[in-house]
Amino acid sequence: MSAKVGIGIVGSRFQADCIAASVRAMPEEMEVVAVASPTRGNAESFAKRHGIPKFYADHREMLRDPAVEMISITAPNRLHAQITLDAAKAGKHVVCEKPLCVTLEEADAMIDACRKAGVLLLYAEELFFAPKYVKAKQMADEGAFGRLHLVKQGEKHSGPHSDWFWDVDQSGGGALMDLGCHGIAFCWWFLGKQKIRSVYSQLSTQVNQARTKGDDEAITILEFENGAIGMVENSWNRPGGMDDTIEIFGDKGQTYADMLMGNALPTYSEVGFGYAVEKASSTKGWTYPVFEEHWNYGFPQEMRHFARCARGKETPISDGEAGRVVMEVLYAAYASAGLGKKISLPFRPKGIAKPIDLWKKPELAKVAL
Ligand SMILES: NC(=O)c1ccc[n+]([C@@H]2O[C@H](COP(=O)([O-])OP(=O)(O)OC[C@H]3O[C@@H](n4cnc5c(N)ncnc54)[C@H](O)[C@@H]3O)[C@@H](O)[C@H]2O)c1
């Protein structure tokens, strides 16, 4: 076994680029040895771009490659479960992008298959590794803010880059499913992974009715076992680039962090330049270009942790169970929006095809209460 963990990436676009660059940033722990993507030309050009030795059109072919020890799934949400089951069967560790999958049954099957196969199922929630947010958590854990009673996380941008996100049959939901999964995981992690007592969510499609059946505005409130509150705000209607922030409140203090703007360079350019920040449509006039974007999100640190987990050097802080907690909250949030009331957990309706159905057809949620 090589000292470096051999990673095979499934997918070759947005998040695949991020993972390849993040792995390259931590060369002592891991390397990308292969990529699989259904459009052969895309897999090949991705491999060339990132200096990856092998490329495949089918992830199942890649799973037969002995150099691949761990896969990183950067394919659309609806494919996460099947790809994980295939990987478990082939004896490969799995790093799965958010959200873990589309249904709770899939989450159970993924966790079960990986456990039985003796491989790791790691849930790629990079906010657990974002340096600014880690610093906030260290201070909170030291007691800097006393007893925490409110933790807020918001992720907002102008809307996804690929069509499949807007098609709820492929994504499972809208902004809440796409971005809220980060905030739900964040609040849960920040408050010590305690039980969530209830979920309330207000969802609407304010701007993109012509483009999606999904929610493009979402406000979700989580009530934790010890009485603390988590608040998650998501939008697909905020032009000007990605907005990712937290606010932490306790009886002895508070902290605020803006992941990207706080690190950015307030910049004015009459002619524009190459790139400012994810989802910014222009670089002319006043902009806030970020530096070390992947590092500020925590992606390289996340992948290093996962590689070290594969070598038994660290214990996973984000695994399939974490992804399932988020999935259950997503179910409850969509059901809450459909029924217009708070949903108590546990909430595990069976046979739901995708979380957003619980909003659109509240009768599905009612039978599970
Ligand atoms: N952690 C984060 O912050 C973050 C950011 C972006 C995306 N994501 C997640 O990553 C996943 C991918 O999102 P993206 O933005 O890269 O989407 P994308 O549309 O940019 O890329 C999707 C990729 O999947 C490939 N694909 C489609 N069908 C496939 C199949 N059968 N087998 C293998 N590959 C297949 C496509 O060819 C494409 O390369 C999603 O689940 C998304 O939610 C996470």
Short mmCIF file of C-alpha atoms and ligand atoms in Angstrom, two decimals:
data_model
loop_
_atom_site.label_atom_id
_atom_site.label_comp_id
_atom_site.label_asym_id
_atom_site.label_seq_id
_atom_site.Cartn_x
_atom_site.Cartn_y
_atom_site.Cartn_z
CA MET A 1 0.00 0.00 0.00
CA SER A 2 1.39 3.39 -0.99
CA ALA A 3 1.91 5.95 1.78
CA LYS A 4 -0.43 8.24 -0.10
CA VAL A 5 -4.14 7.45 -0.30
CA GLY A 6 -5.12 6.93 -3.95
CA ILE A 7 -8.28 8.88 -4.72
CA GLY A 8 -10.64 8.37 -7.67
CA ILE A 9 -12.97 11.27 -8.40
CA VAL A 10 -16.45 10.56 -9.77
CA GLY A 11 -17.56 13.58 -11.81
CA SER A 12 -15.49 16.11 -13.71
CA ARG A 13 -17.00 19.53 -13.27
CA PHE A 14 -17.48 22.10 -10.50
CA GLN A 15 -16.89 20.15 -7.29
CA ALA A 16 -14.53 17.71 -8.99
CA ASP A 17 -12.21 20.64 -9.79
CA CYS A 18 -12.38 21.76 -6.18
CA ILE A 19 -11.53 18.28 -4.86
CA ALA A 20 -8.67 17.77 -7.33
CA ALA A 21 -7.14 21.13 -6.37
CA SER A 22 -7.66 20.44 -2.67
CA VAL A 23 -5.97 17.03 -2.85
CA ARG A 24 -3.08 18.63 -4.74
CA ALA A 25 -2.72 21.15 -1.91
CA MET A 26 -1.99 18.30 0.53
CA PRO A 27 0.40 16.14 -1.51
CA GLU A 28 1.99 14.39 1.46
CA GLU A 29 -1.24 12.55 2.40
CA MET A 30 -2.99 11.66 -0.85
CA GLU A 31 -3.12 11.89 -4.62
CA VAL A 32 -5.80 11.72 -7.28
CA VAL A 33 -5.04 8.61 -9.32
CA ALA A 34 -8.13 8.47 -11.54
CA VAL A 35 -11.30 10.25 -12.61
CA ALA A 36 -14.58 8.81 -13.93
CA SER A 37 -17.19 10.82 -15.77
CA PRO A 38 -19.73 9.66 -18.38
CA THR A 39 -18.61 12.06 -21.09
CA ARG A 40 -15.25 10.55 -22.01
CA GLY A 41 -13.93 13.81 -23.45
CA ASN A 42 -14.67 15.59 -20.17
CA ALA A 43 -12.96 12.90 -18.09
CA GLU A 44 -9.94 13.05 -20.36
CA SER A 45 -9.61 16.83 -20.35
CA PHE A 46 -10.14 16.89 -16.57
CA ALA A 47 -7.36 14.30 -16.18
CA LYS A 48 -5.03 16.34 -18.39
CA ARG A 49 -5.85 19.58 -16.57
CA HIS A 50 -5.08 18.11 -13.15
CA GLY A 51 -2.25 15.73 -14.14
CA ILE A 52 -4.28 12.60 -13.29
CA PRO A 53 -2.87 9.40 -14.82
CA LYS A 54 -6.13 7.54 -15.60
CA PHE A 55 -9.63 8.42 -16.74
CA TYR A 56 -12.76 6.31 -17.18
CA ALA A 57 -16.22 6.81 -18.66
CA ASP A 58 -17.87 4.59 -16.02
CA HIS A 59 -17.22 4.78 -12.27
CA ARG A 60 -17.65 0.98 -12.03
CA GLU A 61 -14.67 0.56 -14.32
CA MET A 62 -12.66 2.92 -12.11
CA LEU A 63 -13.67 0.93 -9.03
CA ARG A 64 -11.79 -2.08 -10.46
CA ASP A 65 -8.56 -0.06 -10.50
CA PRO A 66 -6.41 -1.25 -7.56
CA ALA A 67 -4.72 2.16 -7.32
CA VAL A 68 -8.06 3.66 -6.22
CA GLU A 69 -8.52 3.25 -2.45
CA MET A 70 -11.07 5.97 -1.87
CA ILE A 71 -13.55 7.68 -4.14
CA SER A 72 -14.83 11.23 -3.96
CA ILE A 73 -18.39 11.47 -5.30
CA THR A 74 -18.94 14.78 -7.08
CA ALA A 75 -21.85 13.61 -9.24
CA PRO A 76 -25.46 14.90 -8.99
CA ASN A 77 -27.33 14.09 -5.76
CA ARG A 78 -29.57 11.39 -7.24
CA LEU A 79 -26.49 9.25 -8.03
CA HIS A 80 -24.77 9.40 -4.63
CA ALA A 81 -26.46 6.31 -3.19
CA GLN A 82 -25.88 3.93 -6.11
CA ILE A 83 -22.26 5.03 -6.55
CA THR A 84 -21.67 4.48 -2.81
CA LEU A 85 -23.18 0.99 -2.96
CA ASP A 86 -20.97 0.16 -5.95
CA ALA A 87 -17.89 1.45 -4.12
CA ALA A 88 -18.67 -0.50 -0.96
CA LYS A 89 -19.02 -3.66 -3.06
CA ALA A 90 -15.61 -2.97 -4.58
CA GLY A 91 -14.07 -2.40 -1.12
CA LYS A 92 -13.31 1.31 -1.60
CA HIS A 93 -13.71 4.07 0.98
CA VAL A 94 -16.26 6.74 0.06
CA VAL A 95 -16.16 10.51 0.45
CA CYS A 96 -19.64 11.71 -0.48
CA GLU A 97 -20.46 15.31 -1.29
CA LYS A 98 -23.47 16.96 0.30
CA PRO A 99 -26.31 16.18 0.54
CA LEU A 100 -25.58 12.56 1.41
CA CYS A 101 -28.34 11.34 -0.93
CA VAL A 102 -32.00 11.99 -1.72
CA THR A 103 -33.96 9.73 0.68
CA LEU A 104 -33.57 8.41 4.21
CA GLU A 105 -33.82 4.84 2.91
CA GLU A 106 -30.82 5.55 0.68
CA ALA A 107 -28.93 6.97 3.67
CA ASP A 108 -29.61 3.79 5.65
CA ALA A 109 -28.54 1.57 2.75
CA MET A 110 -25.31 3.56 2.21
CA ILE A 111 -24.34 3.40 5.88
CA ASP A 112 -25.22 -0.28 6.07
CA ALA A 113 -23.34 -1.26 2.91
CA CYS A 114 -20.17 0.59 3.94
CA ARG A 115 -20.27 -0.83 7.45
CA LYS A 116 -20.71 -4.38 6.14
CA ALA A 117 -17.93 -3.92 3.59
CA GLY A 118 -15.60 -2.48 6.24
CA VAL A 119 -15.05 0.74 4.32
CA LEU A 120 -15.45 4.32 5.51
CA LEU A 121 -18.40 6.45 4.48
CA LEU A 122 -17.26 10.05 4.96
CA TYR A 123 -19.62 12.99 4.58
CA ALA A 124 -17.97 15.94 2.91
CA GLU A 125 -19.12 18.86 5.07
CA GLU A 126 -16.28 21.30 4.61
CA LEU A 127 -17.66 23.85 7.08
CA PHE A 128 -16.35 21.56 9.87
CA PHE A 129 -12.87 22.41 8.52
CA ALA A 130 -13.24 26.07 7.48
CA PRO A 131 -10.49 27.84 9.48
CA LYS A 132 -12.61 30.81 10.57
CA TYR A 133 -15.48 28.61 11.67
CA VAL A 134 -13.11 26.19 13.43
CA LYS A 135 -11.68 29.16 15.35
CA ALA A 136 -15.20 30.21 16.37
CA LYS A 137 -15.88 26.68 17.61
CA GLN A 138 -12.58 26.51 19.53
CA MET A 139 -13.47 29.76 21.33
CA ALA A 140 -16.99 28.51 22.03
CA ASP A 141 -15.67 25.20 23.37
CA GLU A 142 -13.29 27.12 25.67
CA GLY A 143 -16.35 28.87 27.09
CA ALA A 144 -15.66 32.27 25.53
CA PHE A 145 -19.37 32.93 24.93
CA GLY A 146 -20.80 31.15 27.98
CA ARG A 147 -23.85 28.98 27.30
CA LEU A 148 -24.66 29.12 23.60
CA HIS A 149 -28.31 29.82 22.89
CA LEU A 150 -28.32 30.83 19.21
CA VAL A 151 -26.17 29.67 16.31
CA LYS A 152 -26.87 31.05 12.84
CA GLN A 153 -25.44 30.02 9.49
CA GLY A 154 -26.35 31.42 6.10
CA GLU A 155 -25.32 30.39 2.64
CA LYS A 156 -26.69 32.39 -0.27
CA HIS A 157 -25.80 32.99 -3.89
CA SER A 158 -27.33 33.75 -7.25
CA GLY A 159 -28.34 30.15 -8.03
CA PRO A 160 -26.61 26.95 -9.12
CA HIS A 161 -24.36 26.66 -12.14
CA SER A 162 -25.79 23.38 -13.57
CA ASP A 163 -29.32 22.68 -14.79
CA TRP A 164 -29.78 19.50 -12.73
CA PHE A 165 -29.84 21.49 -9.44
CA TRP A 166 -32.97 23.31 -10.67
CA ASP A 167 -34.71 20.03 -11.58
CA VAL A 168 -36.08 18.74 -8.28
CA ASP A 169 -36.35 15.19 -9.68
CA GLN A 170 -32.57 15.17 -9.94
CA SER A 171 -31.66 17.29 -6.92
CA GLY A 172 -34.43 16.37 -4.44
CA GLY A 173 -35.16 19.99 -3.49
CA GLY A 174 -34.19 23.62 -3.93
CA ALA A 175 -32.00 26.06 -2.00
CA LEU A 176 -32.75 24.34 1.31
CA MET A 177 -31.57 20.97 0.01
CA ASP A 178 -28.60 22.46 -1.85
CA LEU A 179 -27.35 25.02 0.66
CA GLY A 180 -29.33 24.38 3.85
CA CYS A 181 -27.62 21.02 4.27
CA HIS A 182 -24.46 23.02 5.17
CA GLY A 183 -26.20 25.17 7.77
CA ILE A 184 -28.03 22.23 9.37
CA ALA A 185 -24.77 20.31 9.69
CA PHE A 186 -22.99 23.43 10.94
CA CYS A 187 -25.46 24.20 13.76
CA TRP A 188 -25.54 20.53 14.81
CA TRP A 189 -21.73 20.31 14.87
CA PHE A 190 -21.26 23.68 16.57
CA LEU A 191 -23.66 22.76 19.36
CA GLY A 192 -21.85 19.49 20.08
CA LYS A 193 -23.85 17.10 17.85
CA GLN A 194 -26.68 16.96 20.37
CA LYS A 195 -30.18 15.73 19.51
CA ILE A 196 -32.46 17.99 17.51
CA ARG A 197 -35.88 18.32 19.09
CA SER A 198 -37.84 20.09 16.36
CA VAL A 199 -37.61 21.82 13.01
CA TYR A 200 -39.59 24.72 11.52
CA SER A 201 -39.09 26.01 8.01
CA GLN A 202 -40.54 28.77 5.85
CA LEU A 203 -39.97 28.11 2.15
CA SER A 204 -40.91 29.96 -0.99
CA THR A 205 -40.06 30.37 -4.64
CA GLN A 206 -39.71 34.13 -4.93
CA VAL A 207 -37.83 34.72 -8.16
CA ASN A 208 -37.26 31.54 -10.17
CA GLN A 209 -40.79 30.18 -10.71
CA ALA A 210 -40.14 29.79 -14.43
CA ARG A 211 -36.97 27.79 -13.87
CA THR A 212 -37.69 25.47 -10.95
CA LYS A 213 -40.31 23.83 -8.78
CA GLY A 214 -37.81 24.13 -5.94
CA ASP A 215 -37.60 26.65 -3.13
CA ASP A 216 -35.27 29.57 -3.81
CA GLU A 217 -35.67 31.19 -0.38
CA ALA A 218 -35.50 29.22 2.88
CA ILE A 219 -35.43 30.05 6.56
CA THR A 220 -35.14 27.08 8.91
CA ILE A 221 -35.13 27.00 12.70
CA LEU A 222 -33.76 24.03 14.64
CA GLU A 223 -34.53 23.51 18.31
CA PHE A 224 -31.86 21.48 20.11
CA GLU A 225 -32.27 19.16 23.10
CA ASN A 226 -30.67 21.66 25.53
CA GLY A 227 -32.96 24.47 24.31
CA ALA A 228 -30.40 26.18 22.04
CA ILE A 229 -31.62 27.37 18.65
CA GLY A 230 -30.05 26.98 15.23
CA MET A 231 -31.10 29.26 12.41
CA VAL A 232 -30.28 28.55 8.78
CA GLU A 233 -30.88 31.02 5.96
CA ASN A 234 -30.53 30.09 2.31
CA SER A 235 -31.16 31.79 -0.98
CA TRP A 236 -30.64 31.33 -4.69
CA ASN A 237 -31.46 35.02 -5.23
CA ARG A 238 -28.38 36.92 -4.06
CA PRO A 239 -26.35 38.27 -6.96
CA GLY A 240 -22.84 39.53 -6.30
CA GLY A 241 -21.09 36.29 -5.35
CA MET A 242 -21.24 33.67 -2.64
CA ASP A 243 -22.26 34.80 0.85
CA ASP A 244 -21.34 32.43 3.71
CA THR A 245 -21.63 33.70 7.27
CA ILE A 246 -22.12 32.61 10.87
CA GLU A 247 -23.28 34.36 14.04
CA ILE A 248 -22.81 32.77 17.46
CA PHE A 249 -24.52 34.02 20.61
CA GLY A 250 -24.12 32.99 24.26
CA ASP A 251 -24.82 34.57 27.65
CA LYS A 252 -21.18 35.74 27.93
CA GLY A 253 -20.48 36.93 24.41
CA GLN A 254 -20.78 36.48 20.68
CA THR A 255 -18.77 36.18 17.51
CA TYR A 256 -19.49 36.86 13.85
CA ALA A 257 -17.67 35.47 10.85
CA ASP A 258 -17.97 36.15 7.16
CA MET A 259 -16.06 33.37 5.48
CA LEU A 260 -15.34 35.06 2.18
CA MET A 261 -15.83 38.84 2.42
CA GLY A 262 -13.81 39.06 5.62
CA ASN A 263 -10.85 37.62 3.77
CA ALA A 264 -11.39 39.53 0.59
CA LEU A 265 -9.61 42.52 -0.91
CA PRO A 266 -11.97 45.49 -1.32
CA THR A 267 -11.17 46.23 -4.96
CA TYR A 268 -12.23 48.73 -7.59
CA SER A 269 -11.51 48.09 -11.27
CA GLU A 270 -12.92 49.96 -14.27
CA VAL A 271 -11.83 47.23 -16.68
CA GLY A 272 -12.41 44.07 -14.64
CA PHE A 273 -10.16 41.04 -14.19
CA GLY A 274 -10.33 37.24 -14.31
CA TYR A 275 -12.08 36.01 -11.16
CA ALA A 276 -13.33 37.49 -7.90
CA VAL A 277 -15.32 34.84 -6.03
CA GLU A 278 -17.69 31.92 -6.73
CA LYS A 279 -20.90 33.01 -8.50
CA ALA A 280 -19.84 36.68 -8.90
CA SER A 281 -21.10 37.70 -12.34
CA SER A 282 -18.77 40.68 -12.83
CA THR A 283 -15.34 41.91 -11.79
CA LYS A 284 -15.90 45.52 -12.84
CA GLY A 285 -16.49 48.31 -10.32
CA TRP A 286 -16.27 47.46 -6.63
CA THR A 287 -15.69 43.75 -5.98
CA TYR A 288 -14.30 41.57 -3.20
CA PRO A 289 -11.88 39.07 -4.72
CA VAL A 290 -10.95 36.26 -2.35
CA PHE A 291 -7.61 34.54 -2.06
CA GLU A 292 -6.99 30.91 -1.02
CA GLU A 293 -10.68 30.24 -1.68
CA HIS A 294 -10.55 26.45 -1.24
CA TRP A 295 -8.47 26.82 1.93
CA ASN A 296 -10.92 29.30 3.47
CA TYR A 297 -13.75 26.83 2.90
CA GLY A 298 -11.71 24.00 4.44
CA PHE A 299 -11.69 21.65 1.44
CA PRO A 300 -7.98 20.67 1.52
CA GLN A 301 -8.13 20.24 5.32
CA GLU A 302 -11.27 18.10 4.94
CA MET A 303 -9.63 15.83 2.36
CA ARG A 304 -6.46 15.54 4.46
CA HIS A 305 -8.57 14.47 7.44
CA PHE A 306 -10.39 11.88 5.31
CA ALA A 307 -7.10 10.51 3.94
CA ARG A 308 -5.75 10.24 7.48
CA CYS A 309 -8.95 8.43 8.51
CA ALA A 310 -8.33 5.90 5.73
CA ARG A 311 -4.89 5.25 7.23
CA GLY A 312 -6.35 4.92 10.75
CA LYS A 313 -4.51 8.06 11.91
CA GLU A 314 -7.68 10.04 12.70
CA THR A 315 -11.30 9.26 13.58
CA PRO A 316 -13.93 10.66 11.21
CA ILE A 317 -15.63 13.80 12.47
CA SER A 318 -18.09 13.73 9.57
CA ASP A 319 -19.47 10.41 8.42
CA GLY A 320 -22.58 8.80 6.97
CA GLU A 321 -24.43 9.21 10.27
CA ALA A 322 -23.84 12.98 10.10
CA GLY A 323 -25.21 12.98 6.56
CA ARG A 324 -28.28 11.06 7.76
CA VAL A 325 -28.93 13.58 10.57
CA VAL A 326 -28.96 16.30 7.91
CA MET A 327 -31.29 14.25 5.68
CA GLU A 328 -33.79 13.78 8.50
CA VAL A 329 -33.79 17.53 9.20
CA LEU A 330 -34.29 18.21 5.48
CA TYR A 331 -37.33 15.90 5.50
CA ALA A 332 -38.69 17.64 8.61
CA ALA A 333 -38.02 21.11 7.16
CA TYR A 334 -39.86 20.40 3.91
CA ALA A 335 -42.72 18.79 5.87
CA SER A 336 -42.85 21.80 8.19
CA ALA A 337 -43.14 24.19 5.25
CA GLY A 338 -45.90 22.03 3.77
CA LEU A 339 -47.91 21.79 6.97
CA GLY A 340 -47.10 25.27 8.30
CA LYS A 341 -46.02 23.92 11.69
CA LYS A 342 -43.09 22.75 13.74
CA ILE A 343 -42.10 19.10 13.21
CA SER A 344 -40.80 17.06 16.14
CA LEU A 345 -37.94 14.64 15.60
CA PRO A 346 -37.51 11.73 15.10
CA PHE A 347 -39.34 12.17 11.78
CA ARG A 348 -38.86 9.33 9.36
CA PRO A 349 -41.71 9.03 6.87
CA LYS A 350 -41.23 6.01 4.63
CA GLY A 351 -41.39 5.78 0.87
CA ILE A 352 -40.87 9.49 0.14
CA ALA A 353 -39.29 9.86 -3.32
CA LYS A 354 -37.54 13.15 -2.49
CA PRO A 355 -37.60 15.61 0.42
CA ILE A 356 -39.35 18.41 -1.48
CA ASP A 357 -42.43 16.18 -1.97
CA LEU A 358 -43.16 16.72 1.73
CA TRP A 359 -43.60 20.44 1.00
CA LYS A 360 -45.55 20.08 -2.23
CA LYS A 361 -47.79 17.25 -0.96
CA PRO A 362 -48.24 17.87 2.77
CA GLU A 363 -50.57 14.87 3.03
CA LEU A 364 -47.43 12.70 2.72
CA ALA A 365 -46.04 14.37 5.82
CA LYS A 366 -49.29 14.18 7.79
CA VAL A 367 -49.38 10.39 7.80
CA ALA A 368 -45.92 10.26 9.36
CA LEU A 369 -46.71 12.51 12.32
N1 LIG B 1 -19.36 20.95 -0.63
C1 LIG B 1 -19.76 21.91 -1.41
O1 LIG B 1 -19.72 23.06 -1.05
C2 LIG B 1 -20.26 21.58 -2.78
C3 LIG B 1 -20.16 22.54 -3.79
C4 LIG B 1 -20.66 22.22 -5.05
C5 LIG B 1 -21.27 21.00 -5.28
N2 LIG B 1 -21.35 20.09 -4.26
C6 LIG B 1 -22.02 18.80 -4.49
O2 LIG B 1 -21.22 18.04 -5.39
C7 LIG B 1 -22.05 17.30 -6.27
C8 LIG B 1 -21.71 17.69 -7.71
O3 LIG B 1 -22.01 19.06 -7.90
P1 LIG B 1 -21.26 19.94 -9.02
O4 LIG B 1 -21.48 21.34 -8.63
O5 LIG B 1 -19.89 19.45 -9.25
O6 LIG B 1 -22.16 19.59 -10.29
P2 LIG B 1 -21.74 19.73 -11.81
O7 LIG B 1 -23.00 19.72 -12.58
O8 LIG B 1 -20.77 20.86 -11.98
O9 LIG B 1 -20.93 18.37 -12.10
C9 LIG B 1 -21.57 17.11 -12.01
C10 LIG B 1 -20.63 16.08 -12.59
O10 LIG B 1 -21.21 14.77 -12.43
C11 LIG B 1 -21.01 14.07 -13.63
N3 LIG B 1 -21.93 12.93 -13.75
C12 LIG B 1 -23.21 12.93 -14.17
N4 LIG B 1 -23.66 11.66 -14.20
C13 LIG B 1 -22.64 10.87 -13.76
C14 LIG B 1 -22.50 9.47 -13.59
N5 LIG B 1 -23.48 8.62 -13.86
N6 LIG B 1 -21.31 9.01 -13.13
C15 LIG B 1 -20.30 9.84 -12.87
N7 LIG B 1 -20.39 11.17 -13.02
C16 LIG B 1 -21.56 11.68 -13.47
C17 LIG B 1 -21.22 15.12 -14.70
O11 LIG B 1 -20.71 14.67 -15.93
C18 LIG B 1 -20.40 16.25 -14.11
O12 LIG B 1 -19.03 16.08 -14.37
C19 LIG B 1 -23.49 17.62 -5.87
O13 LIG B 1 -23.98 16.62 -5.03
C20 LIG B 1 -23.38 18.94 -5.15
O14 LIG B 1 -24.40 19.15 -4.20
C21 LIG B 1 -20.84 20.36 -3.05
#
